[in-house]
């Protein structure tokens, strides 16, 4: 039985053109791959852009403080080196030490000039640096005094105090730069956390999209496949009336329509095969196997509803003589003609069969002995009054002998009725043929 209707609009297979399931499998696969991979591509591109931006920010944040920190540390080392030359000179005066001090002092001054020329120094930093430079320049005066006049205890004490003041100012600058770098490191960590959150969100969105796309594709393919599986199960159970209710206009929908067309064809072939298997090849009447099956059903129905039932057996009289005189082809033509006469004389509800050889049978549902006798006599007279013309032009006239039995008087089972009808047929033959006899 067809489940549902295939008519959803104009034409038997009108579908929603915007339905995802109406797309071809190839298109569906491409769409799903896009749903899966586009977010990942977006994540990759976005990550690259964000990383580049973060790197630029990081460079801008760290370049200036690191430069100031490194330069300040270099300045401190250079000043210490210069002071150590002065102290070495007080222990062992030497022109070489004085020359080296002048060179180191020149380098210190160049570093001061270079740092103070940078535009990124804020006012507090510039003030500290300027104060350190003045204190350094005061220390140079003391150092020159030591080189030229000798080192007195008071001069050395002033030089040490000057060194401490310079280093104190530079240490303050160093500490400020370090704090600046720490603050910027905090900003970088915050930016990194935001970046990781964005990446995690994008990846989560990509995974959700991938799962949704996979489920979308799986549903659009697996549901029809389950329908096909259900249809094949029905076919395996010999239920050829099952039809697939898939109205999509894609490959699966077309395959479903082909499946339903095949089912229709198979059902028609099965019906024809069943018809052929139940029919006699020569006369077109039901064969003996179908006769026995129908008689069994009618006997059960007659017993269940207390209805009458009669069975008639017919035999063509002297049929062997027809075969011997005119040939088997003429015999077949005669048998076909008699079968047609019986079929025309019987009622639509009666079941006419070829029982075997030249013997025929008729099942008469809901027919008592009187009714069976009337039908039998009509058949006998119709055959007796007819002529059969052979292919050679010979006219053949035959008669039939008929015996019938009625349920439940003559038998309460199918085989019992057949036996009783056969006995009545035997009596008709014994009494001269072309007769009708009941059990």
Tab-separated table of C-alpha atoms in Angstrom:
chain	number	residue	atom	x	y	z
A	1	UNK	CA	0.000	0.000	0.000
A	2	UNK	CA	1.297	3.392	-0.930
A	3	UNK	CA	2.008	5.370	2.268
A	4	UNK	CA	1.104	9.018	1.814
A	5	UNK	CA	0.561	10.863	-1.399
A	6	UNK	CA	3.250	11.820	-3.886
A	7	UNK	CA	1.188	14.774	-5.122
A	8	UNK	CA	2.377	17.883	-3.277
A	9	UNK	CA	1.476	20.456	-5.894
A	10	UNK	CA	1.553	20.612	-9.667
A	11	UNK	CA	2.693	17.262	-10.938
A	12	UNK	CA	3.267	14.073	-8.972
A	13	UNK	CA	6.688	15.033	-7.635
A	14	UNK	CA	6.519	18.795	-6.995
A	15	UNK	CA	8.858	19.612	-4.103
A	16	UNK	CA	10.173	22.674	-2.318
A	17	UNK	CA	13.008	23.927	-4.479
A	18	UNK	CA	14.676	25.545	-1.461
A	19	UNK	CA	14.752	22.303	0.515
A	20	UNK	CA	18.242	21.065	1.313
A	21	UNK	CA	17.134	17.498	0.641
A	22	UNK	CA	16.159	18.524	-2.886
A	23	UNK	CA	19.796	19.222	-3.734
A	24	UNK	CA	21.932	16.602	-5.416
A	25	UNK	CA	24.180	14.486	-3.215
A	26	UNK	CA	27.252	16.141	-4.736
A	27	UNK	CA	25.893	19.610	-3.986
A	28	UNK	CA	24.909	18.540	-0.477
A	29	UNK	CA	28.422	17.219	0.097
A	30	UNK	CA	29.989	20.463	-1.125
A	31	UNK	CA	27.645	22.552	1.034
A	32	UNK	CA	28.413	20.443	4.081
A	33	UNK	CA	32.161	20.632	3.429
A	34	UNK	CA	31.780	24.400	3.190
A	35	UNK	CA	29.909	24.487	6.487
A	36	UNK	CA	32.693	22.417	8.045
A	37	UNK	CA	35.782	24.032	6.517
A	38	UNK	CA	34.820	27.698	6.053
A	39	UNK	CA	34.802	28.373	9.836
A	40	UNK	CA	38.188	26.654	10.088
A	41	UNK	CA	39.569	28.784	7.242
A	42	UNK	CA	38.124	31.892	8.888
A	43	UNK	CA	39.768	30.853	12.159
A	44	UNK	CA	43.109	30.330	10.423
A	45	UNK	CA	42.989	33.673	8.581
A	46	UNK	CA	41.704	35.508	11.649
A	47	UNK	CA	44.404	33.939	13.785
A	48	UNK	CA	47.090	35.043	11.351
A	49	UNK	CA	45.783	38.611	11.214
A	50	UNK	CA	45.355	38.723	14.994
A	51	UNK	CA	48.827	37.309	15.605
A	52	UNK	CA	50.375	39.845	13.243
A	53	UNK	CA	48.507	42.651	14.972
A	54	UNK	CA	49.479	41.287	18.389
A	55	UNK	CA	53.111	41.003	17.336
A	56	UNK	CA	53.124	44.608	16.131
A	57	UNK	CA	51.550	45.730	19.380
A	58	UNK	CA	54.028	43.684	21.359
A	59	UNK	CA	56.917	45.208	19.461
A	60	UNK	CA	55.577	48.699	20.022
A	61	UNK	CA	55.010	47.998	23.706
A	62	UNK	CA	58.385	46.435	24.399
A	63	UNK	CA	60.739	48.178	21.975
A	64	UNK	CA	61.008	51.517	23.815
A	65	UNK	CA	61.140	50.227	27.428
A	66	UNK	CA	63.639	47.521	26.518
A	67	UNK	CA	65.801	50.063	24.704
A	68	UNK	CA	65.726	52.454	27.678
A	69	UNK	CA	66.399	49.600	30.108
A	70	UNK	CA	69.317	48.253	28.087
A	71	UNK	CA	70.794	51.716	27.493
A	72	UNK	CA	70.512	52.649	31.168
A	73	UNK	CA	72.218	49.418	32.170
A	74	UNK	CA	74.954	50.086	29.624
A	75	UNK	CA	75.335	53.637	30.960
A	76	UNK	CA	75.682	52.369	34.516
A	77	UNK	CA	78.338	49.861	33.505
A	78	UNK	CA	80.226	52.505	31.556
A	79	UNK	CA	80.159	54.946	34.507
A	80	UNK	CA	81.353	52.245	36.923
A	81	UNK	CA	84.189	51.455	34.547
A	82	UNK	CA	85.192	55.124	34.409
A	83	UNK	CA	85.065	55.500	38.218
A	84	UNK	CA	87.195	52.389	38.634
A	85	UNK	CA	89.900	53.954	36.413
A	86	UNK	CA	90.012	57.015	38.703
A	87	UNK	CA	90.328	54.824	41.793
A	88	UNK	CA	93.043	52.763	40.121
A	89	UNK	CA	94.887	55.973	39.323
A	90	UNK	CA	94.883	57.054	42.997
A	91	UNK	CA	96.660	53.796	43.873
A	92	UNK	CA	99.134	53.845	40.970
A	93	UNK	CA	99.197	57.070	38.945
A	94	UNK	CA	99.578	56.402	35.222
A	95	UNK	CA	99.095	58.436	32.082
A	96	UNK	CA	97.489	55.404	30.455
A	97	UNK	CA	94.732	55.295	33.088
A	98	UNK	CA	94.051	58.985	32.586
A	99	UNK	CA	93.810	58.502	28.833
A	100	UNK	CA	91.453	55.537	29.265
A	101	UNK	CA	89.265	57.575	31.641
A	102	UNK	CA	88.981	60.376	29.106
A	103	UNK	CA	87.894	57.835	26.464
A	104	UNK	CA	85.334	56.199	28.788
A	105	UNK	CA	84.035	59.577	29.920
A	106	UNK	CA	83.523	60.542	26.277
A	107	UNK	CA	81.523	57.332	25.716
A	108	UNK	CA	79.376	58.033	28.821
A	109	UNK	CA	78.620	61.530	27.519
A	110	UNK	CA	77.649	60.131	24.114
A	111	UNK	CA	75.242	57.699	25.791
A	112	UNK	CA	73.695	60.526	27.786
A	113	UNK	CA	73.247	62.580	24.646
A	114	UNK	CA	71.778	59.651	22.721
A	115	UNK	CA	69.206	58.787	25.409
A	116	UNK	CA	68.176	62.352	26.065
A	117	UNK	CA	67.631	62.898	22.332
A	118	UNK	CA	64.940	60.170	22.178
A	119	UNK	CA	61.393	61.559	21.813
A	120	UNK	CA	59.750	58.819	23.883
A	121	UNK	CA	61.223	59.929	27.229
A	122	UNK	CA	58.516	61.243	29.511
A	123	UNK	CA	59.268	64.351	31.708
A	124	UNK	CA	60.051	62.442	34.949
A	125	UNK	CA	62.484	60.221	33.092
A	126	UNK	CA	64.125	63.187	31.395
A	127	UNK	CA	64.464	64.987	34.748
A	128	UNK	CA	66.165	61.971	36.379
A	129	UNK	CA	68.461	61.547	33.404
A	130	UNK	CA	69.407	65.231	33.360
A	131	UNK	CA	70.170	65.155	37.082
A	132	UNK	CA	72.349	62.048	36.645
A	133	UNK	CA	74.179	63.812	33.814
A	134	UNK	CA	74.881	66.891	35.946
A	135	UNK	CA	76.108	64.719	38.793
A	136	UNK	CA	78.316	62.849	36.332
A	137	UNK	CA	79.728	66.079	34.944
A	138	UNK	CA	80.459	67.224	38.527
A	139	UNK	CA	82.266	63.919	39.049
A	140	UNK	CA	84.396	64.586	35.946
A	141	UNK	CA	85.598	67.837	37.519
A	142	UNK	CA	86.659	65.953	40.639
A	143	UNK	CA	88.339	63.239	38.516
A	144	UNK	CA	90.338	65.848	36.566
A	145	UNK	CA	91.375	67.427	39.843
A	146	UNK	CA	92.692	64.051	41.019
A	147	UNK	CA	94.535	63.454	37.731
A	148	UNK	CA	96.139	66.918	37.784
A	149	UNK	CA	96.748	67.677	41.465
A	150	UNK	CA	96.766	64.302	43.188
A	151	UNK	CA	94.169	62.583	45.249
A	152	UNK	CA	93.281	64.036	48.618
A	153	UNK	CA	91.055	62.215	51.032
A	154	UNK	CA	88.355	64.906	50.789
A	155	UNK	CA	88.370	64.757	46.984
A	156	UNK	CA	88.006	60.967	46.961
A	157	UNK	CA	85.124	61.223	49.415
A	158	UNK	CA	83.347	63.732	47.167
A	159	UNK	CA	84.003	61.482	44.141
A	160	UNK	CA	82.430	58.500	45.932
A	161	UNK	CA	79.438	60.573	46.889
A	162	UNK	CA	79.095	61.755	43.297
A	163	UNK	CA	79.233	58.174	42.027
A	164	UNK	CA	76.532	57.140	44.494
A	165	UNK	CA	74.283	60.016	43.450
A	166	UNK	CA	74.693	59.204	39.751
A	167	UNK	CA	73.988	55.524	40.333
A	168	UNK	CA	71.013	56.346	42.559
A	169	UNK	CA	69.434	58.443	39.806
A	170	UNK	CA	70.133	55.757	37.199
A	171	UNK	CA	68.785	53.070	39.524
A	172	UNK	CA	65.551	55.042	39.826
A	173	UNK	CA	65.348	55.210	36.060
A	174	UNK	CA	66.099	51.489	35.808
A	175	UNK	CA	63.369	50.702	38.327
A	176	UNK	CA	60.890	52.895	36.433
A	177	UNK	CA	61.708	51.180	33.151
A	178	UNK	CA	61.363	47.752	34.745
A	179	UNK	CA	57.953	48.711	36.173
A	180	UNK	CA	56.948	49.957	32.731
A	181	UNK	CA	57.945	46.646	31.172
A	182	UNK	CA	56.011	44.729	33.866
A	183	UNK	CA	52.899	46.816	33.177
A	184	UNK	CA	53.253	46.185	29.471
A	185	UNK	CA	53.752	42.489	30.113
A	186	UNK	CA	50.407	42.537	31.939
A	187	UNK	CA	48.811	44.160	28.888
A	188	UNK	CA	50.354	41.547	26.630
A	189	UNK	CA	49.063	38.743	28.870
A	190	UNK	CA	45.601	40.301	28.764
A	191	UNK	CA	45.753	40.522	24.976
A	192	UNK	CA	46.906	36.909	24.833
A	193	UNK	CA	43.950	35.850	26.985
A	194	UNK	CA	41.570	37.709	24.664
A	195	UNK	CA	43.225	36.084	21.680
A	196	UNK	CA	42.886	32.607	23.198
A	197	UNK	CA	39.235	33.324	23.977
A	198	UNK	CA	38.629	34.405	20.380
A	199	UNK	CA	40.431	31.323	19.050
A	200	UNK	CA	38.510	29.018	21.406
A	201	UNK	CA	35.221	30.645	20.366
A	202	UNK	CA	36.065	30.325	16.688
A	203	UNK	CA	37.157	26.709	17.079
A	204	UNK	CA	34.015	25.958	19.080
A	205	UNK	CA	31.910	27.563	16.373
A	206	UNK	CA	33.778	25.541	13.744
A	207	UNK	CA	33.214	22.293	15.637
A	208	UNK	CA	29.526	23.056	16.164
A	209	UNK	CA	29.218	23.899	12.469
A	210	UNK	CA	31.044	20.702	11.538
A	211	UNK	CA	28.796	18.571	13.758
A	212	UNK	CA	25.680	20.340	12.482
A	213	UNK	CA	26.802	19.922	8.891
A	214	UNK	CA	27.626	16.255	9.419
A	215	UNK	CA	24.247	15.639	11.078
A	216	UNK	CA	22.552	17.589	8.314
A	217	UNK	CA	24.206	15.493	5.633
A	218	UNK	CA	23.748	12.234	7.540
A	219	UNK	CA	20.044	12.882	8.056
A	220	UNK	CA	19.463	13.754	4.423
A	221	UNK	CA	21.202	10.531	3.335
A	222	UNK	CA	20.609	8.045	6.148
A	223	UNK	CA	16.848	8.651	6.445
A	224	UNK	CA	16.262	7.759	2.764
A	225	UNK	CA	18.627	4.808	3.120
A	226	UNK	CA	16.567	3.560	6.070
A	227	UNK	CA	13.490	3.884	3.879
A	228	UNK	CA	15.211	1.782	1.233
A	229	UNK	CA	16.211	-0.734	3.905
A	230	UNK	CA	12.602	-0.904	5.105
A	231	UNK	CA	11.429	-1.380	1.529
A	232	UNK	CA	13.917	-4.205	0.954
A	233	UNK	CA	12.745	-5.856	4.183
A	234	UNK	CA	9.159	-5.765	2.923
A	235	UNK	CA	10.316	-7.218	-0.384
A	236	UNK	CA	12.229	-9.958	1.421
A	237	UNK	CA	8.973	-10.806	3.220
A	238	UNK	CA	7.228	-11.007	-0.176
A	239	UNK	CA	5.287	-7.776	0.385
A	240	UNK	CA	5.479	-6.158	-3.042
A	241	UNK	CA	2.754	-3.624	-2.212
A	242	UNK	CA	5.137	-1.460	-0.132
A	243	UNK	CA	6.151	1.847	-1.739
A	244	UNK	CA	8.868	4.328	-0.777
A	245	UNK	CA	7.487	7.688	0.321
A	246	UNK	CA	10.453	9.759	-0.924
A	247	UNK	CA	9.419	12.688	-3.088
A	248	UNK	CA	12.773	14.495	-3.386
A	249	UNK	CA	13.932	15.460	-6.849
A	250	UNK	CA	17.564	14.421	-6.305
A	251	UNK	CA	19.392	11.169	-6.975
A	252	UNK	CA	17.739	9.425	-4.026
A	253	UNK	CA	14.286	10.681	-5.036
A	254	UNK	CA	14.778	9.439	-8.587
A	255	UNK	CA	16.087	6.140	-7.257
A	256	UNK	CA	13.008	5.862	-5.022
A	257	UNK	CA	10.718	6.403	-8.014
A	258	UNK	CA	12.641	3.769	-9.945
A	259	UNK	CA	12.308	1.491	-6.907
A	260	UNK	CA	8.527	2.013	-6.825
A	261	UNK	CA	8.298	1.454	-10.580
A	262	UNK	CA	10.285	-1.759	-10.176
A	263	UNK	CA	7.942	-2.818	-7.358
A	264	UNK	CA	4.928	-2.221	-9.598
A	265	UNK	CA	6.535	-4.249	-12.362
A	266	UNK	CA	7.499	-7.049	-9.971
A	267	UNK	CA	3.982	-7.151	-8.559
A	268	UNK	CA	2.543	-7.402	-12.059
A	269	UNK	CA	5.031	-10.138	-12.978
A	270	UNK	CA	4.232	-11.971	-9.762
A	271	UNK	CA	0.517	-11.752	-10.455
A	272	UNK	CA	1.085	-13.087	-13.968
A	273	UNK	CA	3.313	-15.886	-12.689
A	274	UNK	CA	0.779	-16.815	-10.040
A	275	UNK	CA	-1.914	-16.796	-12.706
A	276	UNK	CA	0.213	-18.925	-15.015
A	277	UNK	CA	1.103	-21.323	-12.221
A	278	UNK	CA	-2.574	-21.811	-11.458
A	279	UNK	CA	-3.677	-22.275	-15.069
A	280	UNK	CA	-3.589	-25.183	-17.472
A	281	UNK	CA	-1.331	-24.366	-20.386
A	282	UNK	CA	-3.602	-25.843	-23.045
A	283	UNK	CA	-7.141	-24.897	-22.046
A	284	UNK	CA	-6.499	-21.841	-19.882
A	285	UNK	CA	-8.626	-23.395	-17.131
A	286	UNK	CA	-7.409	-23.667	-13.550
A	287	UNK	CA	-5.112	-26.658	-13.071
A	288	UNK	CA	-5.498	-29.501	-10.598
A	289	UNK	CA	-3.356	-27.853	-7.912
A	290	UNK	CA	-5.529	-24.725	-8.012
A	291	UNK	CA	-8.634	-26.942	-8.023
A	292	UNK	CA	-7.543	-28.637	-4.802
A	293	UNK	CA	-6.653	-25.304	-3.151
A	294	UNK	CA	-9.985	-23.714	-4.139
A	295	UNK	CA	-11.944	-26.797	-3.076
A	296	UNK	CA	-10.236	-26.756	0.319
A	297	UNK	CA	-11.156	-23.084	0.813
A	298	UNK	CA	-14.755	-23.572	-0.341
A	299	UNK	CA	-15.183	-26.633	1.874
A	300	UNK	CA	-14.010	-24.676	4.922
A	301	UNK	CA	-16.296	-21.765	4.035
A	302	UNK	CA	-19.285	-24.072	3.505
A	303	UNK	CA	-18.663	-25.734	6.848
A	304	UNK	CA	-18.150	-22.412	8.678
A	305	UNK	CA	-21.310	-20.748	7.297
A	306	UNK	CA	-23.422	-23.895	6.772
A	307	UNK	CA	-23.656	-23.250	3.026
A	308	UNK	CA	-24.218	-25.900	0.331
A	309	UNK	CA	-21.377	-26.821	-2.026
A	310	UNK	CA	-21.246	-29.119	-5.024
A	311	UNK	CA	-18.403	-30.591	-7.070
A	312	UNK	CA	-18.756	-31.790	-10.667
A	313	UNK	CA	-16.427	-34.103	-12.590
A	314	UNK	CA	-16.706	-34.323	-16.398
A	315	UNK	CA	-15.113	-36.750	-18.834
A	316	UNK	CA	-15.126	-36.451	-22.641
A	317	UNK	CA	-16.650	-39.624	-24.004
A	318	UNK	CA	-14.444	-41.753	-26.302
A	319	UNK	CA	-11.741	-39.062	-26.353
A	320	UNK	CA	-9.085	-41.669	-27.211
A	321	UNK	CA	-10.884	-42.386	-30.466
A	322	UNK	CA	-10.651	-38.712	-31.416
A	323	UNK	CA	-6.868	-38.729	-30.913
A	324	UNK	CA	-6.482	-41.993	-32.780
A	325	UNK	CA	-8.646	-40.976	-35.751
A	326	UNK	CA	-7.873	-37.271	-36.187
A	327	UNK	CA	-4.548	-36.882	-34.396
A	328	UNK	CA	-3.471	-35.293	-31.158
A	329	UNK	CA	-3.749	-31.767	-32.531
A	330	UNK	CA	-7.406	-32.369	-33.260
A	331	UNK	CA	-7.760	-33.854	-29.800
A	332	UNK	CA	-6.278	-30.711	-28.290
A	333	UNK	CA	-8.639	-28.519	-30.328
A	334	UNK	CA	-11.577	-30.633	-29.132
A	335	UNK	CA	-10.467	-30.365	-25.502
A	336	UNK	CA	-10.119	-26.580	-25.825
A	337	UNK	CA	-13.569	-26.298	-27.400
A	338	UNK	CA	-15.196	-28.385	-24.641
A	339	UNK	CA	-13.383	-26.290	-21.986
A	340	UNK	CA	-14.746	-23.091	-23.569
A	341	UNK	CA	-18.292	-24.496	-23.646
A	342	UNK	CA	-18.108	-25.484	-19.976
A	343	UNK	CA	-16.765	-22.030	-19.051
A	344	UNK	CA	-19.610	-20.356	-20.972
A	345	UNK	CA	-22.244	-22.630	-19.446
A	346	UNK	CA	-20.980	-22.242	-15.878
A	347	UNK	CA	-21.789	-19.274	-13.634
A	348	UNK	CA	-19.258	-16.513	-12.892
A	349	UNK	CA	-18.946	-17.775	-9.329
A	350	UNK	CA	-18.123	-21.334	-10.439
A	351	UNK	CA	-14.511	-22.561	-10.665
A	352	UNK	CA	-13.779	-24.511	-13.867
A	353	UNK	CA	-10.606	-26.668	-13.853
A	354	UNK	CA	-8.792	-29.264	-15.901
A	355	UNK	CA	-8.543	-32.173	-13.513
A	356	UNK	CA	-6.329	-34.333	-15.705
A	357	UNK	CA	-6.177	-35.606	-19.312
A	358	UNK	CA	-9.661	-35.284	-20.796
A	359	UNK	CA	-11.238	-35.045	-17.350
A	360	UNK	CA	-12.532	-31.649	-16.209
A	361	UNK	CA	-13.959	-30.429	-12.908
A	362	UNK	CA	-16.228	-27.632	-11.707
A	363	UNK	CA	-16.594	-26.308	-8.138
A	364	UNK	CA	-20.103	-24.916	-7.527
A	365	UNK	CA	-20.098	-22.689	-4.387
A	366	UNK	CA	-23.401	-22.229	-2.517
A	367	UNK	CA	-25.059	-24.768	-4.834
A	368	UNK	CA	-27.176	-27.685	-3.650
A	369	UNK	CA	-27.861	-30.931	-5.529
A	370	UNK	CA	-30.774	-29.451	-7.487
A	371	UNK	CA	-28.754	-26.463	-8.664
A	372	UNK	CA	-25.789	-28.661	-9.496
A	373	UNK	CA	-27.995	-30.906	-11.585
A	374	UNK	CA	-29.310	-27.942	-13.568
A	375	UNK	CA	-25.805	-26.629	-14.294
A	376	UNK	CA	-24.547	-30.103	-15.190
A	377	UNK	CA	-27.405	-30.724	-17.610
A	378	UNK	CA	-26.840	-27.340	-19.256
A	379	UNK	CA	-23.175	-28.177	-19.774
A	380	UNK	CA	-23.937	-31.653	-21.109
A	381	UNK	CA	-26.480	-30.351	-23.599
A	382	UNK	CA	-24.206	-27.517	-24.760
A	383	UNK	CA	-21.342	-29.933	-25.515
A	384	UNK	CA	-23.628	-32.466	-27.217
A	385	UNK	CA	-25.056	-29.826	-29.541
A	386	UNK	CA	-21.703	-28.386	-30.619
A	387	UNK	CA	-19.292	-29.335	-33.375
A	388	UNK	CA	-15.523	-28.930	-33.401
A	389	UNK	CA	-13.751	-28.295	-36.717
A	390	UNK	CA	-10.214	-29.641	-36.998
A	391	UNK	CA	-7.399	-27.812	-38.868
A	392	UNK	CA	-7.933	-30.316	-41.695
A	393	UNK	CA	-11.608	-29.315	-41.965
A	394	UNK	CA	-13.070	-32.376	-40.234
A	395	UNK	CA	-16.084	-31.788	-38.018
A	396	UNK	CA	-16.021	-33.627	-34.700
A	397	UNK	CA	-18.929	-34.034	-32.333
A	398	UNK	CA	-18.279	-35.259	-28.791
A	399	UNK	CA	-20.290	-35.707	-25.612
A	400	UNK	CA	-19.432	-35.595	-21.937
A	401	UNK	CA	-20.391	-37.711	-18.973
A	402	UNK	CA	-20.918	-35.812	-15.721
A	403	UNK	CA	-21.014	-36.867	-12.087
A	404	UNK	CA	-21.546	-34.525	-9.158
A	405	UNK	CA	-21.675	-34.672	-5.378
A	406	UNK	CA	-22.961	-32.200	-2.763
A	407	UNK	CA	-21.576	-31.121	0.644
A	408	UNK	CA	-22.213	-32.339	3.279
A	409	UNK	CA	-24.639	-34.987	2.059
A	410	UNK	CA	-22.184	-36.865	-0.135
A	411	UNK	CA	-18.988	-35.862	1.657
A	412	UNK	CA	-17.875	-33.384	4.325
A	413	UNK	CA	-14.317	-32.889	3.009
A	414	UNK	CA	-12.845	-31.929	-0.320
A	415	UNK	CA	-11.362	-35.361	-1.074
A	416	UNK	CA	-14.621	-36.928	0.042
A	417	UNK	CA	-16.629	-34.831	-2.423
A	418	UNK	CA	-14.195	-35.628	-5.262
A	419	UNK	CA	-14.465	-39.341	-4.519
A	420	UNK	CA	-18.277	-39.181	-4.476
A	421	UNK	CA	-18.358	-37.179	-7.737
A	422	UNK	CA	-15.960	-39.661	-9.339
A	423	UNK	CA	-18.243	-42.520	-8.356
A	424	UNK	CA	-21.195	-40.666	-9.910
A	425	UNK	CA	-19.129	-40.086	-13.088
A	426	UNK	CA	-18.327	-43.770	-13.253
A	427	UNK	CA	-22.044	-44.537	-12.990
A	428	UNK	CA	-22.804	-42.146	-15.890
A	429	UNK	CA	-20.247	-43.899	-18.078
A	430	UNK	CA	-21.512	-47.337	-17.139
A	431	UNK	CA	-25.076	-46.358	-17.981
A	432	UNK	CA	-24.271	-45.301	-21.530
A	433	UNK	CA	-22.321	-41.960	-21.401
A	434	UNK	CA	-23.615	-38.472	-22.335
A	435	UNK	CA	-25.408	-38.543	-18.992
A	436	UNK	CA	-25.507	-36.624	-15.721
A	437	UNK	CA	-25.547	-38.567	-12.496
A	438	UNK	CA	-25.370	-37.557	-8.834
A	439	UNK	CA	-23.904	-39.594	-6.025
